[in-house]
Coordinates of C-alpha atoms in Angstrom, one line a residue:
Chain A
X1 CA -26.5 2.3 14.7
X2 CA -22.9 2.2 15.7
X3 CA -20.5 5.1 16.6
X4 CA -17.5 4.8 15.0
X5 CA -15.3 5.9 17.6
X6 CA -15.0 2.2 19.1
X7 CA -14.3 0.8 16.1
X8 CA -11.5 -2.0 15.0
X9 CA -8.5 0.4 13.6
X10 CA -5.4 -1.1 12.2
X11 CA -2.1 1.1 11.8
X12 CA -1.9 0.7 8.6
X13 CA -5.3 2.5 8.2
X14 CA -7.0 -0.2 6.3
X15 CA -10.2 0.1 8.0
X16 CA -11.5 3.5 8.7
X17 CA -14.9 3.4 9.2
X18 CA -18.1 1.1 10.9
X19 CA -17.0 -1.8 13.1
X20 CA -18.7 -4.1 10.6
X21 CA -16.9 -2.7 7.7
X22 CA -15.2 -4.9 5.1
X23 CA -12.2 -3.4 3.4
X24 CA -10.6 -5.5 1.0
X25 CA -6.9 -5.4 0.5
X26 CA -6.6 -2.2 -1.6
X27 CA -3.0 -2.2 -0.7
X28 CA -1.5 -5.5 -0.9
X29 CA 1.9 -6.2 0.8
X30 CA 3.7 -5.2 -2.7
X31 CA 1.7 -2.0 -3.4
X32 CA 3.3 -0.9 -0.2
X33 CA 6.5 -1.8 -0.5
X34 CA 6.4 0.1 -4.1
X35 CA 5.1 3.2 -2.3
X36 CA 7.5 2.9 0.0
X37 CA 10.2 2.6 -2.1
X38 CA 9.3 4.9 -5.0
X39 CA 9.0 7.6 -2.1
X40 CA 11.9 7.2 -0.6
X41 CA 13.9 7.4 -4.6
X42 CA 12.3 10.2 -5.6
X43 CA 12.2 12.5 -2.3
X44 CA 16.0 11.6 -2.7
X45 CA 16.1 12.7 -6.0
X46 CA 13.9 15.6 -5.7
X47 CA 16.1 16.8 -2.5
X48 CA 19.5 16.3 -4.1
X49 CA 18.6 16.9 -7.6
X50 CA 19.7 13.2 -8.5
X51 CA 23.5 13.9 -7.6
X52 CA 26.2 13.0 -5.5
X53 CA 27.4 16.5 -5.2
X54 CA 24.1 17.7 -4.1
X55 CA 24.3 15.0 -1.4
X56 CA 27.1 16.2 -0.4
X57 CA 25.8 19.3 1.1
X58 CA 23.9 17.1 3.6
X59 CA 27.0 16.0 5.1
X60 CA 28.6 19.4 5.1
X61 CA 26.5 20.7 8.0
X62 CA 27.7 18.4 10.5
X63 CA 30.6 17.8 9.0
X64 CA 31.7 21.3 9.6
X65 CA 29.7 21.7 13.0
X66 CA 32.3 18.7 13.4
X67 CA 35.8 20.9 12.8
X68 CA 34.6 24.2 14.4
X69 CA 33.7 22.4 17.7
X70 CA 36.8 20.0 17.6
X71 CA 38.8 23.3 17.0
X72 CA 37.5 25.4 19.7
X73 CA 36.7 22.3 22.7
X74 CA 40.0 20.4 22.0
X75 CA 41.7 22.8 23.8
X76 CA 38.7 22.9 27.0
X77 CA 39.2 19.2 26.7
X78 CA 42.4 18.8 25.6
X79 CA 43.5 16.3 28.5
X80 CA 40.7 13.6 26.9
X81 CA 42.7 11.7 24.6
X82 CA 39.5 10.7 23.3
X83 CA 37.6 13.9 23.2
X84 CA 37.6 14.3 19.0
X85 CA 36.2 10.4 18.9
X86 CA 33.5 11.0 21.2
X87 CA 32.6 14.4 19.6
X88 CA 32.0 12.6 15.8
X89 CA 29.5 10.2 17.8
X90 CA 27.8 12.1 19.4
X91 CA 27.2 14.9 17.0
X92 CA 26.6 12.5 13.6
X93 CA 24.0 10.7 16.1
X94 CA 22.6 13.3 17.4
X95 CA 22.3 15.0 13.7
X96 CA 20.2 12.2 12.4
X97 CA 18.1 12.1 16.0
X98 CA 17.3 16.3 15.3
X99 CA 16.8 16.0 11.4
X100 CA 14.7 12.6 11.7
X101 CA 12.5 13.7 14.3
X102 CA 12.0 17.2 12.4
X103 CA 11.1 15.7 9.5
X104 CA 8.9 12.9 11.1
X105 CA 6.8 15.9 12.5
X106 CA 5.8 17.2 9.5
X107 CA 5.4 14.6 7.4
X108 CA 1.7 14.0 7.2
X109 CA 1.1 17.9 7.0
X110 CA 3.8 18.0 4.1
X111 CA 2.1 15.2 2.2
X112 CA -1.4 16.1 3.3
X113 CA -2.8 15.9 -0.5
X114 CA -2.5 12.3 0.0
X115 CA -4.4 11.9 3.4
X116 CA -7.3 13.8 2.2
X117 CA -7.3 12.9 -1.8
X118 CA -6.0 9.2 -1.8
X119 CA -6.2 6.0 0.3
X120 CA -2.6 5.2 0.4
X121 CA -1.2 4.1 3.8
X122 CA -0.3 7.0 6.1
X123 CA 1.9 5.3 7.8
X124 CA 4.3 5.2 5.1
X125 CA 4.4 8.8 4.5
X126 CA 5.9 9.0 8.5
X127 CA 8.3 6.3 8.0
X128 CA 9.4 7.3 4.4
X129 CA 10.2 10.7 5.9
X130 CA 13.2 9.9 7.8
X131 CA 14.7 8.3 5.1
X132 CA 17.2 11.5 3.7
X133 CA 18.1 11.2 7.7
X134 CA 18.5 7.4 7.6
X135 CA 20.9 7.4 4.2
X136 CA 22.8 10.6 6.0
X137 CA 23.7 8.2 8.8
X138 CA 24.9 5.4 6.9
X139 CA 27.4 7.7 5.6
X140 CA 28.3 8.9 8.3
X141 CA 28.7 5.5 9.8
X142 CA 31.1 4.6 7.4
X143 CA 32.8 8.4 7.7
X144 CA 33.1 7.3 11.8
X145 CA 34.7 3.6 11.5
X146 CA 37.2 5.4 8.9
X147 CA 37.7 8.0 11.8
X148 CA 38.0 5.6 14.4
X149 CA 40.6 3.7 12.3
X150 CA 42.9 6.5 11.2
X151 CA 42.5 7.6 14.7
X152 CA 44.1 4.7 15.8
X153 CA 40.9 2.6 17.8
X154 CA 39.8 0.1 15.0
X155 CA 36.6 -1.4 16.4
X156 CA 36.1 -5.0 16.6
X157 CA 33.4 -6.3 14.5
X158 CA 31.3 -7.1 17.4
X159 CA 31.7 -3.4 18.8
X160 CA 30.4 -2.6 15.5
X161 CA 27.7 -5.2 15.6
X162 CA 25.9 -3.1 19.0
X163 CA 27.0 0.1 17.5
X164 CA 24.6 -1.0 14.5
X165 CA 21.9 -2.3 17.4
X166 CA 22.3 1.2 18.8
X167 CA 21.7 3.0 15.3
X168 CA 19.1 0.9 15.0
X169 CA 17.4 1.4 18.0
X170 CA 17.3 5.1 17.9
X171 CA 15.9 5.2 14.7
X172 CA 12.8 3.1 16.4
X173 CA 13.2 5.9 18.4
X174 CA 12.5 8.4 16.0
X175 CA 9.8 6.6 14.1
X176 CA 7.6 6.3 17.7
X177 CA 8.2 9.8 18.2
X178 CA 7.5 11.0 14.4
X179 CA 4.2 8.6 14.4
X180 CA 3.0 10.7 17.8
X181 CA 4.2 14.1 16.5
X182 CA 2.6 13.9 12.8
X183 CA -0.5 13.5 13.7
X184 CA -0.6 16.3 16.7
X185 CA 1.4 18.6 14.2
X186 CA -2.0 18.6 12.5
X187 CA -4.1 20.1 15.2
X188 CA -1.0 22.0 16.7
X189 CA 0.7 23.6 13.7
X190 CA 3.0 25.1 16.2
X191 CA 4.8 22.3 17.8
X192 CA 7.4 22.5 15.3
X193 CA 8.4 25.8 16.8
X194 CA 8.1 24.1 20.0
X195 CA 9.9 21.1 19.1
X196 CA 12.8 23.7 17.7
X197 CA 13.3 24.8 21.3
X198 CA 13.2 21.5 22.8
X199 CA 16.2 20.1 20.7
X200 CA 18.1 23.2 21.1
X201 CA 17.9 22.2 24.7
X202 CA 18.3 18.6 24.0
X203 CA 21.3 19.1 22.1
X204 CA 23.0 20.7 25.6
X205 CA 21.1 18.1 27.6
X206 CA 22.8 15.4 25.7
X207 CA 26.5 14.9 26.5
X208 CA 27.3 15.9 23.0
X209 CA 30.7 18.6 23.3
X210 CA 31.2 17.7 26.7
X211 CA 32.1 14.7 28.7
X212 CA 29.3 13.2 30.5
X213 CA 31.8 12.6 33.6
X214 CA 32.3 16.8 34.2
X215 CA 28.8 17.0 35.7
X216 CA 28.0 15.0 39.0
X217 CA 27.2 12.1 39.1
X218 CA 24.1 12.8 40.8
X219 CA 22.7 14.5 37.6
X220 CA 23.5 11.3 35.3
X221 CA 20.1 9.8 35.9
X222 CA 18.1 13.0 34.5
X223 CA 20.0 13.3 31.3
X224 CA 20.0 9.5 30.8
X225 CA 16.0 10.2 30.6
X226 CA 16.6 12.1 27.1
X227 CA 16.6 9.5 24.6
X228 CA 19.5 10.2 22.3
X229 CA 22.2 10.2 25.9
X230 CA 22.0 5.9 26.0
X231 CA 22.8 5.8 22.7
X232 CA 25.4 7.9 22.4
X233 CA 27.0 7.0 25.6
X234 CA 26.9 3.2 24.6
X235 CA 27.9 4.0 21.0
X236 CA 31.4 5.7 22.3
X237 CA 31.2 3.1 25.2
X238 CA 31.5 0.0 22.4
X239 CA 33.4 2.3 19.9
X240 CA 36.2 4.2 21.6
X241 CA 36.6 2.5 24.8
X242 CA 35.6 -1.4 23.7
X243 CA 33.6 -2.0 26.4
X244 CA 29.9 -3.0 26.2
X245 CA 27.4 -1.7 28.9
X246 CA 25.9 -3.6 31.1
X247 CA 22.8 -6.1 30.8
X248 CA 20.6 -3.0 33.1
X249 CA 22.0 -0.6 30.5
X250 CA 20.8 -2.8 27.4
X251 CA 17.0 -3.3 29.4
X252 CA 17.2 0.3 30.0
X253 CA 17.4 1.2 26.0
X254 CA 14.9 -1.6 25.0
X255 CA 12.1 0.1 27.8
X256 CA 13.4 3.6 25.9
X257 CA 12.7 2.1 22.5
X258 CA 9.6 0.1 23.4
X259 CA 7.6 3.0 25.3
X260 CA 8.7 5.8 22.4
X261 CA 7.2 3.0 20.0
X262 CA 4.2 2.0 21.9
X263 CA 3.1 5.5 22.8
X264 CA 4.1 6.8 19.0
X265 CA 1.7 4.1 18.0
X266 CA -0.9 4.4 20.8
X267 CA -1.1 8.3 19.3
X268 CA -1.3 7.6 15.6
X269 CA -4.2 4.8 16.1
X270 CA -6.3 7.0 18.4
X271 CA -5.8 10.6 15.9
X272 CA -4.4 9.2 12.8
X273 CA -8.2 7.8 11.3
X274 CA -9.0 11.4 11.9
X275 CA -6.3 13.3 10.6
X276 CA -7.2 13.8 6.9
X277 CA -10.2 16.1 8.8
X278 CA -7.5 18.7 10.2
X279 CA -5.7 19.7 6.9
Chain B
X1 CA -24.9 -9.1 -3.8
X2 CA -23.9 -5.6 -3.9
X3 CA -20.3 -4.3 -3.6
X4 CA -21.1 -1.0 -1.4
X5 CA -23.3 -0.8 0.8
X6 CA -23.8 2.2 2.9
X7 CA -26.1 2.0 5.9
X8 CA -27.3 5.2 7.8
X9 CA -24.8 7.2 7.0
X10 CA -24.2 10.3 9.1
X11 CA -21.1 13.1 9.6
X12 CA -21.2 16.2 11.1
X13 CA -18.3 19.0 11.8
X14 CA -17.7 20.6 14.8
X15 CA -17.4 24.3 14.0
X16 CA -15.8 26.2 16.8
X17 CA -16.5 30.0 17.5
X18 CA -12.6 30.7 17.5
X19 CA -10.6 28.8 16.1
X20 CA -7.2 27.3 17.7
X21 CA -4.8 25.7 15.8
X22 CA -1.5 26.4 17.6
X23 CA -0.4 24.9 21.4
X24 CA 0.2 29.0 22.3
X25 CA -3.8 29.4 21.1
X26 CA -4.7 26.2 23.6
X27 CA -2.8 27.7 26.1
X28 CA -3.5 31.5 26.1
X29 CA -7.3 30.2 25.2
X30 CA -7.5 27.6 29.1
X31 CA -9.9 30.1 30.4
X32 CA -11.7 31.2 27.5
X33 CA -14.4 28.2 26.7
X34 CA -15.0 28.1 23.1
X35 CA -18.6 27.2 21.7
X36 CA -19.0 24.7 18.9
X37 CA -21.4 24.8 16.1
X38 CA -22.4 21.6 14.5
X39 CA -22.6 21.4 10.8
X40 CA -24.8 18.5 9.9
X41 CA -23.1 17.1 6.3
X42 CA -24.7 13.6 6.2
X43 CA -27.8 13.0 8.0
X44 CA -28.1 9.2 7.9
X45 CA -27.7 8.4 4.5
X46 CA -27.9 5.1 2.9
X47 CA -28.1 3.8 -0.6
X48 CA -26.0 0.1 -2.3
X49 CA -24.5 -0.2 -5.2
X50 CA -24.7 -3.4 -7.0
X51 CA -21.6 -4.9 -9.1
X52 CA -21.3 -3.6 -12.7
X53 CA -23.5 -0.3 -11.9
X54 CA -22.5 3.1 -12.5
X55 CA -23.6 5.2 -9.8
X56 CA -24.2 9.3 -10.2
X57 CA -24.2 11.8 -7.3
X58 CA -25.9 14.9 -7.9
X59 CA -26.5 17.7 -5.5
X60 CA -25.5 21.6 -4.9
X61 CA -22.4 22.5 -3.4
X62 CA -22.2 22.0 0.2
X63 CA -25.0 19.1 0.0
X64 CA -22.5 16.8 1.0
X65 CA -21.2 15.0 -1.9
X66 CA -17.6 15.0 -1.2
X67 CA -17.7 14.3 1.8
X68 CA -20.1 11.5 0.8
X69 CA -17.5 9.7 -1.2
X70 CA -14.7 10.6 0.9
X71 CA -16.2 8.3 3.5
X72 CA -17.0 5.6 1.1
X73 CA -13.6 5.9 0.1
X74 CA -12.0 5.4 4.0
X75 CA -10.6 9.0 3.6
X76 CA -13.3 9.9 6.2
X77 CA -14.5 8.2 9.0
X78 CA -18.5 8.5 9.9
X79 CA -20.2 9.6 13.0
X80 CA -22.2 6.9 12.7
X81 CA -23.6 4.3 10.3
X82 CA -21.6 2.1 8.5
X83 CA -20.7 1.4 4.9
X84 CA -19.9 -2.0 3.9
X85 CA -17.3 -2.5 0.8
X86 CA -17.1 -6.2 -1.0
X87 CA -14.5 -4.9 -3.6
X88 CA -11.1 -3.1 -3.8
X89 CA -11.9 0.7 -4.6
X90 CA -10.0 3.2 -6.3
X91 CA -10.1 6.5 -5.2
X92 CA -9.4 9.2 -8.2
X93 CA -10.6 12.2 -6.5
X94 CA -8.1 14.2 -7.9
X95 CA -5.9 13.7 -11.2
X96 CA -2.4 13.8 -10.8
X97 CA -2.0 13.5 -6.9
X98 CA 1.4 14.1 -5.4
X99 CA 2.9 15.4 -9.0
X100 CA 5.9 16.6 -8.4
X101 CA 7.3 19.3 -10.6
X102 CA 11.1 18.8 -10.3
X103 CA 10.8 15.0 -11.7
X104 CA 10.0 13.6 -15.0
X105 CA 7.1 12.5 -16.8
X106 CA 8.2 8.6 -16.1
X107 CA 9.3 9.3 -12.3
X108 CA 5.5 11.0 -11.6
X109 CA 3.9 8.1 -13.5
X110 CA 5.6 5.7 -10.3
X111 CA 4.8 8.6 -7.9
X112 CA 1.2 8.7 -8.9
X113 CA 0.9 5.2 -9.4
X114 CA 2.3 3.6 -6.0
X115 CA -0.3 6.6 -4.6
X116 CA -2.8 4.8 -6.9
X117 CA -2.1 1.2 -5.1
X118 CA -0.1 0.2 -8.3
X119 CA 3.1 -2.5 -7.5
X120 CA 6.1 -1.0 -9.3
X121 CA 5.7 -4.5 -11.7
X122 CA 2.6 -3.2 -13.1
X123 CA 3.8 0.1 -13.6
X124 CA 6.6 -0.6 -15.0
X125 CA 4.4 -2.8 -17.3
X126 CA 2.3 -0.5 -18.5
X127 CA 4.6 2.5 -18.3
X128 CA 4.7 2.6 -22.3
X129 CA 0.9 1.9 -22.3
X130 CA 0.1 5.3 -19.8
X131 CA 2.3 7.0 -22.3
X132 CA 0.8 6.4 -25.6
X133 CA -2.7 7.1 -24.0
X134 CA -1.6 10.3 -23.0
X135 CA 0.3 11.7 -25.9
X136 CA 3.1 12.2 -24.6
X137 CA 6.0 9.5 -25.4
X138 CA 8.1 12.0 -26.9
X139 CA 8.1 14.0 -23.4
X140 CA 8.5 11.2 -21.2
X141 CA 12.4 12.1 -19.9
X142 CA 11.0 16.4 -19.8
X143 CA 10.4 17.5 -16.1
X144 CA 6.8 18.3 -15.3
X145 CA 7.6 22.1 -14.0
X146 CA 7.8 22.0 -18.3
X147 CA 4.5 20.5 -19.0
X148 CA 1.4 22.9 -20.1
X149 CA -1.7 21.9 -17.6
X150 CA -3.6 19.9 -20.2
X151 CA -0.5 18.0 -21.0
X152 CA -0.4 17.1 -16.8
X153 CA -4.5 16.7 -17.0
X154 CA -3.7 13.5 -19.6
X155 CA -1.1 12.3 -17.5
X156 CA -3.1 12.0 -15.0
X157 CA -6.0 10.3 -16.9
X158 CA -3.5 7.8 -18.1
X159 CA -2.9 6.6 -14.9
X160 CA -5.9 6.8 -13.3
X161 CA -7.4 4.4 -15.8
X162 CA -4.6 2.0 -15.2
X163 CA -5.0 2.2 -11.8
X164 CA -8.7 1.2 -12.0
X165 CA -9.7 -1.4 -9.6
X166 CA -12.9 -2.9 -9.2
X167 CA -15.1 -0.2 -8.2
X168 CA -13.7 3.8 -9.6
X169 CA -14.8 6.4 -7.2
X170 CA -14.7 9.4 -9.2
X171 CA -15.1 13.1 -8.1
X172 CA -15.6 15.4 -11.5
X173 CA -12.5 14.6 -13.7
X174 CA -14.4 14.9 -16.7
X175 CA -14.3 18.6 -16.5
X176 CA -10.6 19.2 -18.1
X177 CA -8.6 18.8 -21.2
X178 CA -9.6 19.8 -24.9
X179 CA -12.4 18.2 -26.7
X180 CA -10.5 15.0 -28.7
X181 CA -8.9 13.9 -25.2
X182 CA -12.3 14.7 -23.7
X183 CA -13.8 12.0 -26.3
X184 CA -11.1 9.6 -25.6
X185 CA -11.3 9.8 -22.0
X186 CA -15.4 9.0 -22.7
X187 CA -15.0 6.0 -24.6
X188 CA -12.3 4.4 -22.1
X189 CA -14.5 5.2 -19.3
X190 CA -17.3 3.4 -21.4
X191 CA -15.1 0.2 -21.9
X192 CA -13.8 0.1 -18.0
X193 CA -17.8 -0.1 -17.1
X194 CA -18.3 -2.5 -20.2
X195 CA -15.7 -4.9 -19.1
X196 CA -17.7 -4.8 -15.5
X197 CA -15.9 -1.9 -13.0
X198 CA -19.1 -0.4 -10.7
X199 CA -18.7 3.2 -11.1
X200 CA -19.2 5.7 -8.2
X201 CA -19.1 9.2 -10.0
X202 CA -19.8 12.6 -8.3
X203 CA -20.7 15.4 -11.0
X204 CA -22.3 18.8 -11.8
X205 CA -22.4 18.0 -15.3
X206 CA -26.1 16.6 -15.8
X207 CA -24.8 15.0 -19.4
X208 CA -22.3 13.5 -17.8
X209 CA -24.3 11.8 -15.4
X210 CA -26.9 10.9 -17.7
X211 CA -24.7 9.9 -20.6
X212 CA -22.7 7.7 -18.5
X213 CA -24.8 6.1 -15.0
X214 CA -27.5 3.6 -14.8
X215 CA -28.5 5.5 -11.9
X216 CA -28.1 8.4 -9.5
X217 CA -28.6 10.2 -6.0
X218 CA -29.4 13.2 -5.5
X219 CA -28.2 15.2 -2.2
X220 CA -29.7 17.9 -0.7
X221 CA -29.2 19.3 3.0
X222 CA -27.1 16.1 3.7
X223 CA -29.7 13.6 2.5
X224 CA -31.0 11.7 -0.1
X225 CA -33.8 13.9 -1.7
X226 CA -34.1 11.6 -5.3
X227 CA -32.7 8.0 -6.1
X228 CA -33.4 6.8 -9.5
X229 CA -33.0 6.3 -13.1
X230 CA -30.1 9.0 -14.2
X231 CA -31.6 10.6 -16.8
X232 CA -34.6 11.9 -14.4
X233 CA -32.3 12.8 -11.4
X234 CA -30.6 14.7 -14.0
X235 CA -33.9 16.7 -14.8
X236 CA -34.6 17.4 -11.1
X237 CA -31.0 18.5 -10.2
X238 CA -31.4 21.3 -12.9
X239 CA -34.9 22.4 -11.4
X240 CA -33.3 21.8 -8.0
X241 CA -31.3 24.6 -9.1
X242 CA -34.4 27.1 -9.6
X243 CA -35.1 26.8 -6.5
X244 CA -34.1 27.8 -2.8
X245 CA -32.2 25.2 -0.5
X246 CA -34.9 25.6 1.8
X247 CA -37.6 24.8 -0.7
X248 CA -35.7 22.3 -2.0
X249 CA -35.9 20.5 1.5
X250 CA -39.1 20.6 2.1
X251 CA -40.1 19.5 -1.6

């Protein structure tokens, strides 16, 4: 007799019981991709009733956090010509880091019917839940360069090439942490509340209405340990000023990236084959 | 050779005297020590199921039945023991998983089918197909917030038998919908198991069981008390019911 506890686990969740279990493909490469798809349309659909005007009041949030804060810090900041540039960064980043990760965490709790009723890959229910945060970014991408050109700092289109990396890269980001978080969400149904606080803090921590240069320099290290700073600092770094950081600052991201994936995957293989138990 | 094999089953739940779900509960709770019951629900249970069969399982409530196929469906992972599966399994443990009331008849039928392990190919396919089984072509554009229940049940039902792999893990569907769907749902249950699907189908419903498996279990206190021809575990489940879990045991 065998515990199950050491057994072979895959993150897709194929396997799930004895180490000599045999699990034939139940979902093949195109099942997934239809579930991953035909979750992705219709939580669209569902969330914006299947209209662009309903999508429009995704963008108004930021959109309007956008004017009131341009409006009031212009004038603390008014001797950074750059100050409304950097703002739209930082806070149409940092709006997809706060509503990715939020949705991330509760996504296997949300869409618990289908841990503990159906044998659909779990892992798709994490990733498929950051995807109303995902399409908000890409409009907001495009509502940036149009920014930055009226504004008068067209990017090049290699400025915009790492500026994509960037996007990119926080969105692994937000996956690692939303494949750690869903699964703890179901044993700590609090951490939502918790997580609340933290990004209230995070959004402050994160030199998002101010210039990172005000504070000393001293302090730089710590808030380049929250993960949404690198990106946002590069992202104005490429955007506004046309410089790219430096080969440390690029090895620095990818460690970012890489531990937030590995320990977001690390979490979900140890508790996910578990999780359909805590609902 | 058969297509499940499940070898010395056993699961257990750890009951805890209080119970914390929150990180404030974990925290306030550090120098409180909590005691933890352990609810035996499988108790090394084995049994195989051989290509073609249809399978019942019979027992009370609490004997462990769900749980049972939960773990031969991957949903749940065992203590200990091991099940061994040779062919792709459908799940249907519930009709109409994931519904969603604010879309349409046709966007549920992807929904439920992409849940099912359907590719959106065969869905869209048999989209027409799912619809004519269930009545319901005329109502295919109408949100399902609009549908009555029975008019969800057949939905469901329609896709669920598209959906059929293999082996059908079944956990009492029969128990819905009016009589002439009932009948209709019967006979295409008959033909999935004539044209070779092994059937794995947890009921209360004794004719059910009978009418429709070649054989059954019967659970009891997490283990196998009967395993044999259908009609006769049908018989003892009903006197099973006479009688006391704790006689029933020890019988």
């Amino acid at each position: 007799m065998r515990a199950s506890r050491g057994t072979k686990r895959s993150l897709v969740g194929a396997v799930t019981t004895g180490a000599e279990s045999i699990n034939p493909a139940a979902f093949g490469r195109d099942a997934r991709a239809g579930l991953l798809w035909t979750l992705v349309r219709t939580d669209f659909k569902v969330r914006y009733h299947g209209t662009a005007g309903g999508f429009v009041w995704a963008l108004l949030k930021p959109l309007t956090m956008f004017v009131m804060l341009m409006a009031v810090f212009s004038f603390v900041f008014g001797s950074d010509p750059n100050y409304k540039l950097d703002l739209i960064i930082g806070l149409f980043l940092w709006d997809f880091f706060a509503e990715g990760t939020k949705a991330g965490l509760t996504s296997l709790h949300s869409r618990g019917f289908l841990l503990s009723k159906a044998r659909c890959p779990a892992w798709i229910l994490v990733v498929t839940s950051i995807s109303n945060a995902v399409i908000t970014l890409v409009v907001f991408i495009g509502i940036m360069l149009a920014f930055l050109i009226w504004a008068g700092h067209p990017p090049s289109p290699a400025s915009v090439g790492l500026f994509l990396i960037y996007c990119f890269a926080l969105m692994l980001i937000v996956i690692g942490f939303s494949l750690a978080t869903s699964v703890l969400f179901l044993r700590y149904r609090d951490l939502n509340q918790v997580w609340d606080l933290v990004t209230q803090v995070g959004f402050f921590v994160a030199p998002i209405i101010y210039p990172i240069g005000i504070l000393p320099e001293r302090f730089h290290f710590y808030l380049y340990l929250w993960a949404p700073t690198p990106v946002i600092q590069f992202a104005r770094s490429v955007l506004v000023d046309g410089a790219a950081p430096t080969l440390t600052a690029h090895v620095y991201l990818a460690a970012a990236v890489g531990s937030s994936i590995a320990i977001g995957v690390w979490l979900y293989r140890k508790l996910g084959p578990r999780a359909a138990e805590y609902l | 050779m058969n297509v499940i094999e499940v070898e010395a089953v056993s699961k257990a739940f750890r009951i805890p005297s209080v119970h914390r779900n929150t990180v404030r509960e974990h925290v306030l709770g550090v120098l409180e020590p909590r005691r933890f019951e352990q609810l035996q629900v499988l108790d090394r249970v084995s049994f195989s199921v051989a290509p073609g069969e249809a399978l019942g399982i019979m027992g009370r409530n609490g004997g462990g039945k769900s749980t049972l196929l939960k773990i031969v469906c991957s949903v749940y992972q065992p203590d200990s023991g091991r099940v061994v599966r040779r062919a792709a399994i459908t799940p249907i443990l519930e009709l109409g998983l994931g519904w969603n009331p604010e879309l349409d008849a046709i966007d549920n039928v992807c929904l439920f089918g992409s849940v099912m392990g359907l590719t959106l190919r065969e869905i869209r396919q048999r989209m027409d197909r799912i619809l004519e089984f269930a009545e319901l072509e005329r109502f295919a554009n109408l949100k399902l917030k609009h549908y009555s229940s029975g008019m969800s049940s057949r939905l469901g039902y329609a896709v669920a038998f598209e959906a059929a792999r293999d082996v059908l893990v079944l956990d009492e569907i029969f128990a819905v919908g009016d009589a002439g769907f009932r009948a209709k749902c019967e006979e295409r249950f008959r033909s999935l198991h004539a044209a070779g699907h092994t059937v794995v189908l947890v009921s209360h419903d004794p004719r059910s069981v009978g009418e429709f498996c070649d054989r059954a279990l019967l659970l009891e206190g997490g283990r196998i008390a009967m395993d044999g021809r259908a009609k006769d575990v049908s018989q003892e489940y009903l006197s099973l019911l006479n009688r006391t879990p704790e006689a029933a045991v020890h019988a």
